[in-house]
Amino acid sequence: MAKTQLNVRVDEGTARAARERALARGMSVNRYIEELVRQDTGEAGHTFVEAAADFMKQYESVFADEFGNDGKHTREGRR
């Protein structure tokens, strides 16, 4: 993916926090900021929803066996 340079000005406290958080995560400040923007724009959430949908589709029959099609539990002691 092509990269575009983006210059931003932040106060020293914000810059220090960004450096510390990036270091703690073992990544560059650029990567850290890029991930924050992706999370804020919903890319991470979209990826999670897709993965959850794939999981549900893969285990649909297991859930149907356990809970039935009417939404009620089929095993004893569950309602």
mmCIF file of N, CA and C in Angstrom:
data_model
loop_
_atom_site.group_PDB
_atom_site.id
_atom_site.type_symbol
_atom_site.label_atom_id
_atom_site.label_comp_id
_atom_site.label_asym_id
_atom_site.label_seq_id
_atom_site.Cartn_x
_atom_site.Cartn_y
_atom_site.Cartn_z
ATOM 1 N N MET A 1 0.846 -1.163 0.000
ATOM 2 C CA MET A 1 0.000 0.000 0.000
ATOM 3 C C MET A 1 0.899 1.235 0.000
ATOM 4 N N ALA A 2 0.582 2.181 -0.830
ATOM 5 C CA ALA A 2 1.344 3.427 -0.897
ATOM 6 C C ALA A 2 1.128 4.227 0.381
ATOM 7 N N LYS A 3 2.162 4.909 0.802
ATOM 8 C CA LYS A 3 2.086 5.711 2.021
ATOM 9 C C LYS A 3 2.104 7.186 1.656
ATOM 10 N N THR A 4 1.378 7.962 2.429
ATOM 11 C CA THR A 4 1.335 9.409 2.279
ATOM 12 C C THR A 4 1.813 10.016 3.580
ATOM 13 N N GLN A 5 2.668 11.011 3.474
ATOM 14 C CA GLN A 5 3.155 11.672 4.678
ATOM 15 C C GLN A 5 2.112 12.651 5.173
ATOM 16 N N LEU A 6 1.883 12.631 6.485
ATOM 17 C CA LEU A 6 0.922 13.514 7.119
ATOM 18 C C LEU A 6 1.620 14.162 8.300
ATOM 19 N N ASN A 7 1.682 15.460 8.327
ATOM 20 C CA ASN A 7 2.317 16.180 9.435
ATOM 21 C C ASN A 7 1.238 16.728 10.352
ATOM 22 N N VAL A 8 1.394 16.472 11.634
ATOM 23 C CA VAL A 8 0.435 16.978 12.617
ATOM 24 C C VAL A 8 1.200 17.636 13.759
ATOM 25 N N ARG A 9 0.556 18.561 14.414
ATOM 26 C CA ARG A 9 1.142 19.216 15.582
ATOM 27 C C ARG A 9 0.309 18.838 16.796
ATOM 28 N N VAL A 10 1.003 18.378 17.819
ATOM 29 C CA VAL A 10 0.346 18.035 19.080
ATOM 30 C C VAL A 10 1.185 18.622 20.213
ATOM 31 N N ASP A 11 0.574 18.755 21.379
ATOM 32 C CA ASP A 11 1.346 19.260 22.513
ATOM 33 C C ASP A 11 2.340 18.186 22.970
ATOM 34 N N GLU A 12 3.315 18.595 23.746
ATOM 35 C CA GLU A 12 4.394 17.680 24.154
ATOM 36 C C GLU A 12 3.865 16.490 24.953
ATOM 37 N N GLY A 13 2.854 16.713 25.784
ATOM 38 C CA GLY A 13 2.290 15.611 26.566
ATOM 39 C C GLY A 13 1.674 14.539 25.675
ATOM 40 N N THR A 14 0.974 14.964 24.635
ATOM 41 C CA THR A 14 0.372 14.018 23.691
ATOM 42 C C THR A 14 1.449 13.275 22.913
ATOM 43 N N ALA A 15 2.484 14.006 22.495
ATOM 44 C CA ALA A 15 3.590 13.370 21.764
ATOM 45 C C ALA A 15 4.292 12.348 22.655
ATOM 46 N N ARG A 16 4.534 12.700 23.899
ATOM 47 C CA ARG A 16 5.189 11.777 24.833
ATOM 48 C C ARG A 16 4.329 10.528 25.041
ATOM 49 N N ALA A 17 3.025 10.738 25.227
ATOM 50 C CA ALA A 17 2.123 9.598 25.425
ATOM 51 C C ALA A 17 2.117 8.691 24.194
ATOM 52 N N ALA A 18 2.106 9.276 23.004
ATOM 53 C CA ALA A 18 2.120 8.477 21.776
ATOM 54 C C ALA A 18 3.398 7.655 21.689
ATOM 55 N N ARG A 19 4.545 8.280 22.000
ATOM 56 C CA ARG A 19 5.819 7.554 21.961
ATOM 57 C C ARG A 19 5.829 6.411 22.977
ATOM 58 N N GLU A 20 5.356 6.684 24.189
ATOM 59 C CA GLU A 20 5.345 5.666 25.244
ATOM 60 C C GLU A 20 4.418 4.501 24.894
ATOM 61 N N ARG A 21 3.230 4.813 24.394
ATOM 62 C CA ARG A 21 2.279 3.758 24.030
ATOM 63 C C ARG A 21 2.810 2.921 22.874
ATOM 64 N N ALA A 22 3.396 3.578 21.885
ATOM 65 C CA ALA A 22 3.954 2.855 20.738
ATOM 66 C C ALA A 22 5.086 1.942 21.199
ATOM 67 N N LEU A 23 5.971 2.459 22.040
ATOM 68 C CA LEU A 23 7.084 1.661 22.557
ATOM 69 C C LEU A 23 6.572 0.456 23.344
ATOM 70 N N ALA A 24 5.564 0.684 24.179
ATOM 71 C CA ALA A 24 4.995 -0.409 24.989
ATOM 72 C C ALA A 24 4.391 -1.503 24.117
ATOM 73 N N ARG A 25 3.904 -1.122 22.944
ATOM 74 C CA ARG A 25 3.302 -2.090 22.024
ATOM 75 C C ARG A 25 4.314 -2.638 21.021
ATOM 76 N N GLY A 26 5.542 -2.151 21.103
ATOM 77 C CA GLY A 26 6.586 -2.631 20.216
ATOM 78 C C GLY A 26 6.402 -2.196 18.771
ATOM 79 N N MET A 27 5.915 -0.978 18.574
ATOM 80 C CA MET A 27 5.682 -0.497 17.212
ATOM 81 C C MET A 27 6.130 0.948 17.100
ATOM 82 N N SER A 28 6.241 1.416 15.880
ATOM 83 C CA SER A 28 6.609 2.806 15.642
ATOM 84 C C SER A 28 5.431 3.711 15.983
ATOM 85 N N VAL A 29 5.748 4.986 16.209
ATOM 86 C CA VAL A 29 4.697 5.961 16.456
ATOM 87 C C VAL A 29 3.789 6.060 15.232
ATOM 88 N N ASN A 30 4.386 6.009 14.039
ATOM 89 C CA ASN A 30 3.576 6.054 12.816
ATOM 90 C C ASN A 30 2.547 4.927 12.801
ATOM 91 N N ARG A 31 3.000 3.709 13.085
ATOM 92 C CA ARG A 31 2.099 2.544 13.079
ATOM 93 C C ARG A 31 1.023 2.683 14.155
ATOM 94 N N TYR A 32 1.430 3.160 15.316
ATOM 95 C CA TYR A 32 0.489 3.347 16.417
ATOM 96 C C TYR A 32 -0.629 4.323 16.031
ATOM 97 N N ILE A 33 -0.239 5.464 15.472
ATOM 98 C CA ILE A 33 -1.229 6.466 15.050
ATOM 99 C C ILE A 33 -2.112 5.898 13.942
ATOM 100 N N GLU A 34 -1.505 5.172 13.007
ATOM 101 C CA GLU A 34 -2.269 4.560 11.913
ATOM 102 C C GLU A 34 -3.331 3.600 12.460
ATOM 103 N N GLU A 35 -2.958 2.791 13.444
ATOM 104 C CA GLU A 35 -3.919 1.859 14.039
ATOM 105 C C GLU A 35 -5.024 2.582 14.789
ATOM 106 N N LEU A 36 -4.682 3.665 15.476
ATOM 107 C CA LEU A 36 -5.718 4.441 16.169
ATOM 108 C C LEU A 36 -6.742 4.992 15.186
ATOM 109 N N VAL A 37 -6.270 5.502 14.068
ATOM 110 C CA VAL A 37 -7.189 6.054 13.063
ATOM 111 C C VAL A 37 -8.052 4.950 12.477
ATOM 112 N N ARG A 38 -7.457 3.802 12.198
ATOM 113 C CA ARG A 38 -8.241 2.669 11.670
ATOM 114 C C ARG A 38 -9.319 2.241 12.651
ATOM 115 N N GLN A 39 -8.961 2.173 13.925
ATOM 116 C CA GLN A 39 -9.955 1.808 14.938
ATOM 117 C C GLN A 39 -11.077 2.839 14.984
ATOM 118 N N ASP A 40 -10.709 4.099 14.922
ATOM 119 C CA ASP A 40 -11.692 5.164 15.001
ATOM 120 C C ASP A 40 -12.617 5.183 13.787
ATOM 121 N N THR A 41 -12.118 4.787 12.646
ATOM 122 C CA THR A 41 -12.940 4.790 11.436
ATOM 123 C C THR A 41 -13.693 3.482 11.251
ATOM 124 N N GLY A 42 -13.567 2.569 12.214
ATOM 125 C CA GLY A 42 -14.368 1.360 12.189
ATOM 126 C C GLY A 42 -13.765 0.178 11.483
ATOM 127 N N GLU A 43 -12.565 0.296 10.968
ATOM 128 C CA GLU A 43 -11.966 -0.827 10.255
ATOM 129 C C GLU A 43 -11.795 -2.037 11.169
ATOM 130 N N ALA A 44 -11.315 -1.797 12.383
ATOM 131 C CA ALA A 44 -11.126 -2.903 13.324
ATOM 132 C C ALA A 44 -12.470 -3.520 13.695
ATOM 133 N N GLY A 45 -13.477 -2.674 13.923
ATOM 134 C CA GLY A 45 -14.806 -3.172 14.253
ATOM 135 C C GLY A 45 -15.400 -3.980 13.123
ATOM 136 N N HIS A 46 -15.190 -3.518 11.909
ATOM 137 C CA HIS A 46 -15.693 -4.238 10.738
ATOM 138 C C HIS A 46 -15.035 -5.609 10.633
ATOM 139 N N THR A 47 -13.731 -5.659 10.868
ATOM 140 C CA THR A 47 -13.005 -6.927 10.826
ATOM 141 C C THR A 47 -13.538 -7.883 11.888
ATOM 142 N N PHE A 48 -13.811 -7.364 13.095
ATOM 143 C CA PHE A 48 -14.356 -8.189 14.162
ATOM 144 C C PHE A 48 -15.720 -8.746 13.780
ATOM 145 N N VAL A 49 -16.576 -7.906 13.246
ATOM 146 C CA VAL A 49 -17.919 -8.345 12.873
ATOM 147 C C VAL A 49 -17.849 -9.424 11.790
ATOM 148 N N GLU A 50 -16.964 -9.252 10.822
ATOM 149 C CA GLU A 50 -16.806 -10.275 9.778
ATOM 150 C C GLU A 50 -16.345 -11.596 10.381
ATOM 151 N N ALA A 51 -15.376 -11.529 11.294
ATOM 152 C CA ALA A 51 -14.872 -12.750 11.931
ATOM 153 C C ALA A 51 -15.970 -13.411 12.763
ATOM 154 N N ALA A 52 -16.749 -12.616 13.480
ATOM 155 C CA ALA A 52 -17.849 -13.170 14.277
ATOM 156 C C ALA A 52 -18.897 -13.811 13.382
ATOM 157 N N ALA A 53 -19.202 -13.192 12.257
ATOM 158 C CA ALA A 53 -20.178 -13.750 11.319
ATOM 159 C C ALA A 53 -19.672 -15.070 10.746
ATOM 160 N N ASP A 54 -18.393 -15.122 10.397
ATOM 161 C CA ASP A 54 -17.805 -16.372 9.896
ATOM 162 C C ASP A 54 -17.881 -17.469 10.947
ATOM 163 N N PHE A 55 -17.581 -17.114 12.207
ATOM 164 C CA PHE A 55 -17.647 -18.072 13.303
ATOM 165 C C PHE A 55 -19.067 -18.610 13.458
ATOM 166 N N MET A 56 -20.043 -17.715 13.464
ATOM 167 C CA MET A 56 -21.431 -18.140 13.636
ATOM 168 C C MET A 56 -21.880 -19.043 12.491
ATOM 169 N N LYS A 57 -21.475 -18.701 11.289
ATOM 170 C CA LYS A 57 -21.850 -19.527 10.150
ATOM 171 C C LYS A 57 -21.222 -20.915 10.261
ATOM 172 N N GLN A 58 -19.954 -20.953 10.677
ATOM 173 C CA GLN A 58 -19.246 -22.221 10.808
ATOM 174 C C GLN A 58 -19.883 -23.115 11.878
ATOM 175 N N TYR A 59 -20.368 -22.516 12.962
ATOM 176 C CA TYR A 59 -20.913 -23.295 14.072
ATOM 177 C C TYR A 59 -22.436 -23.190 14.176
ATOM 178 N N GLU A 60 -23.083 -22.794 13.109
ATOM 179 C CA GLU A 60 -24.531 -22.626 13.100
ATOM 180 C C GLU A 60 -25.257 -23.901 13.528
ATOM 181 N N SER A 61 -24.822 -25.033 13.017
ATOM 182 C CA SER A 61 -25.501 -26.291 13.354
ATOM 183 C C SER A 61 -25.321 -26.648 14.827
ATOM 184 N N VAL A 62 -24.175 -26.326 15.398
ATOM 185 C CA VAL A 62 -23.939 -26.597 16.815
ATOM 186 C C VAL A 62 -24.897 -25.765 17.664
ATOM 187 N N PHE A 63 -25.046 -24.492 17.316
ATOM 188 C CA PHE A 63 -25.971 -23.624 18.050
ATOM 189 C C PHE A 63 -27.412 -24.085 17.864
ATOM 190 N N ALA A 64 -27.755 -24.520 16.671
ATOM 191 C CA ALA A 64 -29.117 -24.996 16.417
ATOM 192 C C ALA A 64 -29.397 -26.244 17.247
ATOM 193 N N ASP A 65 -28.419 -27.147 17.328
ATOM 194 C CA ASP A 65 -28.589 -28.355 18.147
ATOM 195 C C ASP A 65 -28.753 -28.001 19.621
ATOM 196 N N GLU A 66 -27.980 -27.035 20.073
ATOM 197 C CA GLU A 66 -28.002 -26.656 21.485
ATOM 198 C C GLU A 66 -29.245 -25.864 21.849
ATOM 199 N N PHE A 67 -29.605 -24.908 21.020
ATOM 200 C CA PHE A 67 -30.663 -23.973 21.381
ATOM 201 C C PHE A 67 -31.947 -24.154 20.595
ATOM 202 N N GLY A 68 -31.909 -24.929 19.540
ATOM 203 C CA GLY A 68 -33.095 -25.121 18.725
ATOM 204 C C GLY A 68 -33.387 -23.887 17.885
ATOM 205 N N ASN A 69 -34.330 -24.009 17.019
ATOM 206 C CA ASN A 69 -34.669 -22.906 16.122
ATOM 207 C C ASN A 69 -35.623 -21.897 16.745
ATOM 208 N N ASP A 70 -36.249 -22.254 17.877
ATOM 209 C CA ASP A 70 -37.207 -21.338 18.495
ATOM 210 C C ASP A 70 -36.563 -20.408 19.521
ATOM 211 N N GLY A 71 -35.223 -20.517 19.682
ATOM 212 C CA GLY A 71 -34.516 -19.634 20.604
ATOM 213 C C GLY A 71 -34.493 -20.132 22.035
ATOM 214 N N LYS A 72 -35.171 -21.267 22.319
ATOM 215 C CA LYS A 72 -35.184 -21.814 23.667
ATOM 216 C C LYS A 72 -34.101 -22.877 23.784
ATOM 217 N N HIS A 73 -33.504 -22.983 24.969
ATOM 218 C CA HIS A 73 -32.506 -24.018 25.211
ATOM 219 C C HIS A 73 -33.179 -25.381 25.179
ATOM 220 N N THR A 74 -32.454 -26.381 24.686
ATOM 221 C CA THR A 74 -33.034 -27.710 24.595
ATOM 222 C C THR A 74 -32.527 -28.650 25.672
ATOM 223 N N ARG A 75 -31.474 -28.248 26.396
ATOM 224 C CA ARG A 75 -30.956 -29.111 27.448
ATOM 225 C C ARG A 75 -31.668 -28.845 28.756
ATOM 226 N N GLU A 76 -31.718 -29.849 29.622
ATOM 227 C CA GLU A 76 -32.384 -29.713 30.908
ATOM 228 C C GLU A 76 -31.774 -28.600 31.729
ATOM 229 N N GLY A 77 -32.611 -27.913 32.454
ATOM 230 C CA GLY A 77 -32.146 -26.877 33.373
ATOM 231 C C GLY A 77 -31.903 -25.537 32.715
ATOM 232 N N ARG A 78 -32.089 -25.433 31.435
ATOM 233 C CA ARG A 78 -31.888 -24.152 30.767
ATOM 234 C C ARG A 78 -33.208 -23.657 30.232
ATOM 235 N N ARG A 79 -33.410 -22.357 30.268
ATOM 236 C CA ARG A 79 -34.645 -21.775 29.754
ATOM 237 C C ARG A 79 -34.343 -20.725 28.753
#
